[in-house]
mmCIF file of C-alpha atoms in Angstrom:
data_model
loop_
_atom_site.group_PDB
_atom_site.id
_atom_site.type_symbol
_atom_site.label_atom_id
_atom_site.label_comp_id
_atom_site.label_asym_id
_atom_site.label_seq_id
_atom_site.Cartn_x
_atom_site.Cartn_y
_atom_site.Cartn_z
ATOM 1 C CA GLN A 707 0.987 -10.549 -15.792
ATOM 2 C CA VAL A 708 2.398 -8.677 -12.781
ATOM 3 C CA ARG A 709 3.075 -10.450 -9.489
ATOM 4 C CA LEU A 710 3.277 -8.511 -6.266
ATOM 5 C CA VAL A 711 4.837 -9.747 -3.099
ATOM 6 C CA GLU A 712 4.614 -7.784 0.189
ATOM 7 C CA SER A 713 7.152 -7.866 3.019
ATOM 8 C CA GLY A 714 7.983 -5.980 6.074
ATOM 9 C CA GLY A 715 5.051 -6.674 8.366
ATOM 10 C CA GLY A 716 5.436 -7.801 12.044
ATOM 11 C CA SER A 717 4.761 -6.606 15.612
ATOM 12 C CA VAL A 718 5.577 -3.195 16.822
ATOM 13 C CA GLN A 719 4.791 -1.281 20.001
ATOM 14 C CA PRO A 720 2.543 1.734 19.804
ATOM 15 C CA GLY A 721 4.445 4.772 18.552
ATOM 16 C CA GLY A 722 6.755 2.658 16.621
ATOM 17 C CA SER A 723 7.508 2.535 12.872
ATOM 18 C CA LEU A 724 7.434 0.034 10.112
ATOM 19 C CA ARG A 725 8.318 0.085 6.467
ATOM 20 C CA LEU A 726 6.419 -2.213 4.210
ATOM 21 C CA SER A 727 7.750 -3.313 0.832
ATOM 22 C CA CYS A 728 5.843 -4.456 -2.324
ATOM 23 C CA ALA A 729 8.012 -6.081 -4.924
ATOM 24 C CA ALA A 730 6.577 -6.206 -8.358
ATOM 25 C CA SER A 731 7.625 -8.587 -11.095
ATOM 26 C CA GLY A 732 6.632 -9.581 -14.473
ATOM 27 C CA SER A 733 6.548 -7.857 -17.833
ATOM 28 C CA THR A 734 4.615 -4.663 -16.776
ATOM 29 C CA GLY A 735 5.604 -4.625 -13.123
ATOM 30 C CA SER A 736 7.821 -1.651 -13.464
ATOM 31 C CA ASP A 737 5.254 0.541 -15.128
ATOM 32 C CA MET A 738 2.157 -0.073 -13.177
ATOM 33 C CA ALA A 739 0.664 2.203 -10.594
ATOM 34 C CA ILE A 740 0.702 0.495 -7.363
ATOM 35 C CA GLY A 741 -1.508 1.087 -4.235
ATOM 36 C CA TRP A 742 -1.673 0.015 -0.617
ATOM 37 C CA PHE A 743 -4.636 -1.131 1.275
ATOM 38 C CA ARG A 744 -5.286 -2.585 4.686
ATOM 39 C CA GLN A 745 -7.990 -4.691 6.154
ATOM 40 C CA ALA A 746 -8.541 -5.164 9.861
ATOM 41 C CA PRO A 747 -10.499 -8.101 11.335
ATOM 42 C CA GLY A 748 -14.317 -7.548 10.642
ATOM 43 C CA LYS A 749 -13.723 -4.350 8.603
ATOM 44 C CA GLU A 750 -13.745 -3.571 5.023
ATOM 45 C CA ARG A 751 -10.594 -3.215 3.021
ATOM 46 C CA GLU A 752 -9.415 0.511 3.340
ATOM 47 C CA ALA A 753 -7.394 2.253 0.605
ATOM 48 C CA ILE A 754 -4.293 4.137 1.884
ATOM 49 C CA SER A 755 -2.223 5.610 -1.029
ATOM 50 C CA CYS A 756 -1.424 4.808 -4.678
ATOM 51 C CA ILE A 757 1.759 5.903 -6.632
ATOM 52 C CA GLN A 758 2.550 6.061 -10.265
ATOM 53 C CA THR A 759 5.732 5.099 -11.916
ATOM 54 C CA TYR A 760 7.320 8.591 -12.708
ATOM 55 C CA ALA A 761 4.987 11.256 -11.150
ATOM 56 C CA GLY A 762 1.786 11.446 -9.228
ATOM 57 C CA LYS A 763 0.318 9.845 -6.240
ATOM 58 C CA LYS A 764 -2.985 9.891 -4.338
ATOM 59 C CA ASP A 765 -3.651 9.647 -0.697
ATOM 60 C CA TYR A 766 -7.019 8.081 -0.017
ATOM 61 C CA ALA A 767 -7.186 8.062 3.666
ATOM 62 C CA ASP A 768 -7.136 11.584 5.110
ATOM 63 C CA SER A 769 -6.811 10.178 8.580
ATOM 64 C CA LEU A 770 -3.438 8.668 7.704
ATOM 65 C CA LYS A 771 -1.826 11.601 6.215
ATOM 66 C CA GLY A 772 1.314 12.703 7.990
ATOM 67 C CA ARG A 773 1.851 9.252 9.433
ATOM 68 C CA PHE A 774 1.786 6.994 6.452
ATOM 69 C CA THR A 775 3.997 7.728 3.220
ATOM 70 C CA ILE A 776 4.035 5.975 0.059
ATOM 71 C CA SER A 777 7.211 5.923 -2.208
ATOM 72 C CA ARG A 778 8.766 3.965 -5.010
ATOM 73 C CA ASP A 779 12.292 2.738 -6.204
ATOM 74 C CA ASN A 780 11.682 2.230 -9.886
ATOM 75 C CA ALA A 781 15.192 0.598 -10.231
ATOM 76 C CA LYS A 782 14.124 -2.150 -7.824
ATOM 77 C CA ASN A 783 10.418 -2.364 -9.022
ATOM 78 C CA THR A 784 9.480 -1.834 -5.358
ATOM 79 C CA VAL A 785 6.881 0.377 -3.625
ATOM 80 C CA TYR A 786 7.186 1.247 0.048
ATOM 81 C CA LEU A 787 4.766 2.293 2.722
ATOM 82 C CA GLN A 788 6.528 4.054 5.612
ATOM 83 C CA MET A 789 4.351 3.967 8.716
ATOM 84 C CA ASN A 790 5.157 6.021 11.609
ATOM 85 C CA SER A 791 3.659 6.610 15.092
ATOM 86 C CA LEU A 792 1.802 3.361 14.918
ATOM 87 C CA ARG A 793 -1.421 2.964 16.907
ATOM 88 C CA PRO A 794 -3.233 -0.257 17.902
ATOM 89 C CA GLU A 795 -5.939 0.603 15.400
ATOM 90 C CA ASP A 796 -3.393 0.341 12.585
ATOM 91 C CA ALA A 797 -3.198 -3.382 13.197
ATOM 92 C CA ALA A 798 -4.371 -4.998 10.012
ATOM 93 C CA VAL A 799 -3.274 -7.146 7.040
ATOM 94 C CA TYR A 800 -1.669 -4.772 4.460
ATOM 95 C CA TYR A 801 -1.917 -5.397 0.890
ATOM 96 C CA CYS A 802 -0.386 -3.773 -2.236
ATOM 97 C CA ALA A 803 -2.317 -3.854 -5.546
ATOM 98 C CA ALA A 804 -1.758 -2.965 -9.208
ATOM 99 C CA SER A 805 -4.099 -0.227 -10.748
ATOM 100 C CA ALA A 806 -6.436 -1.608 -13.197
ATOM 101 C CA SER A 807 -5.815 1.354 -15.512
ATOM 102 C CA PRO A 808 -2.841 0.311 -15.272
ATOM 103 C CA TYR A 809 -0.437 3.221 -15.341
ATOM 104 C CA TYR A 810 -2.512 5.717 -13.318
ATOM 105 C CA CYS A 811 -3.796 5.742 -9.804
ATOM 106 C CA PRO A 812 -7.621 5.549 -9.781
ATOM 107 C CA GLU A 813 -9.502 8.707 -8.608
ATOM 108 C CA TYR A 814 -10.873 6.906 -5.804
ATOM 109 C CA GLY A 815 -9.550 3.988 -3.668
ATOM 110 C CA PHE A 816 -12.109 1.486 -4.409
ATOM 111 C CA PRO A 817 -10.706 -2.038 -4.525
ATOM 112 C CA SER A 818 -12.333 -2.637 -7.877
ATOM 113 C CA GLY A 819 -9.986 -0.061 -9.390
ATOM 114 C CA PHE A 820 -7.128 -2.378 -8.705
ATOM 115 C CA SER A 821 -6.572 -5.733 -10.684
ATOM 116 C CA THR A 822 -3.844 -7.631 -9.124
ATOM 117 C CA TRP A 823 -3.190 -8.146 -5.543
ATOM 118 C CA GLY A 824 -0.511 -9.363 -3.195
ATOM 119 C CA GLN A 825 -1.005 -12.010 -0.455
ATOM 120 C CA GLY A 826 -0.755 -9.433 2.389
ATOM 121 C CA THR A 827 1.610 -8.886 5.292
ATOM 122 C CA ARG A 828 0.270 -8.761 8.784
ATOM 123 C CA VAL A 829 1.047 -5.722 11.060
ATOM 124 C CA THR A 830 0.485 -6.127 14.867
ATOM 125 C CA VAL A 831 0.494 -2.987 17.138
ATOM 126 C CA SER A 832 0.494 -3.769 20.827
ATOM 127 C CA SER A 833 2.377 -3.147 23.988
#
């Protein structure tokens, strides 16, 4: 059973950057494809990106390309989300989740394609 723990959230001014981390533990944590989602108050959970262990990733949110980048350090069993040029509308709780496949990123970013979720980390963007 994999366990996911997010960290790195906080408060940042518009235009700033944050790097979120998702640490995976458990017997299969190092092999699973991991995705990032976010959920703002009153909105549905939105898929951002997913990355596989050795090759391959998917970007689900075209609107975030160029500002958000997913990466992975397999030696640390950690997946990162680098967020640049943050805007007030990026404020949300950010979650990482393990693919239900489990080694491949789902073709589409539906939450149902992910089986295990972290507790979330909150990002606030304001001046």
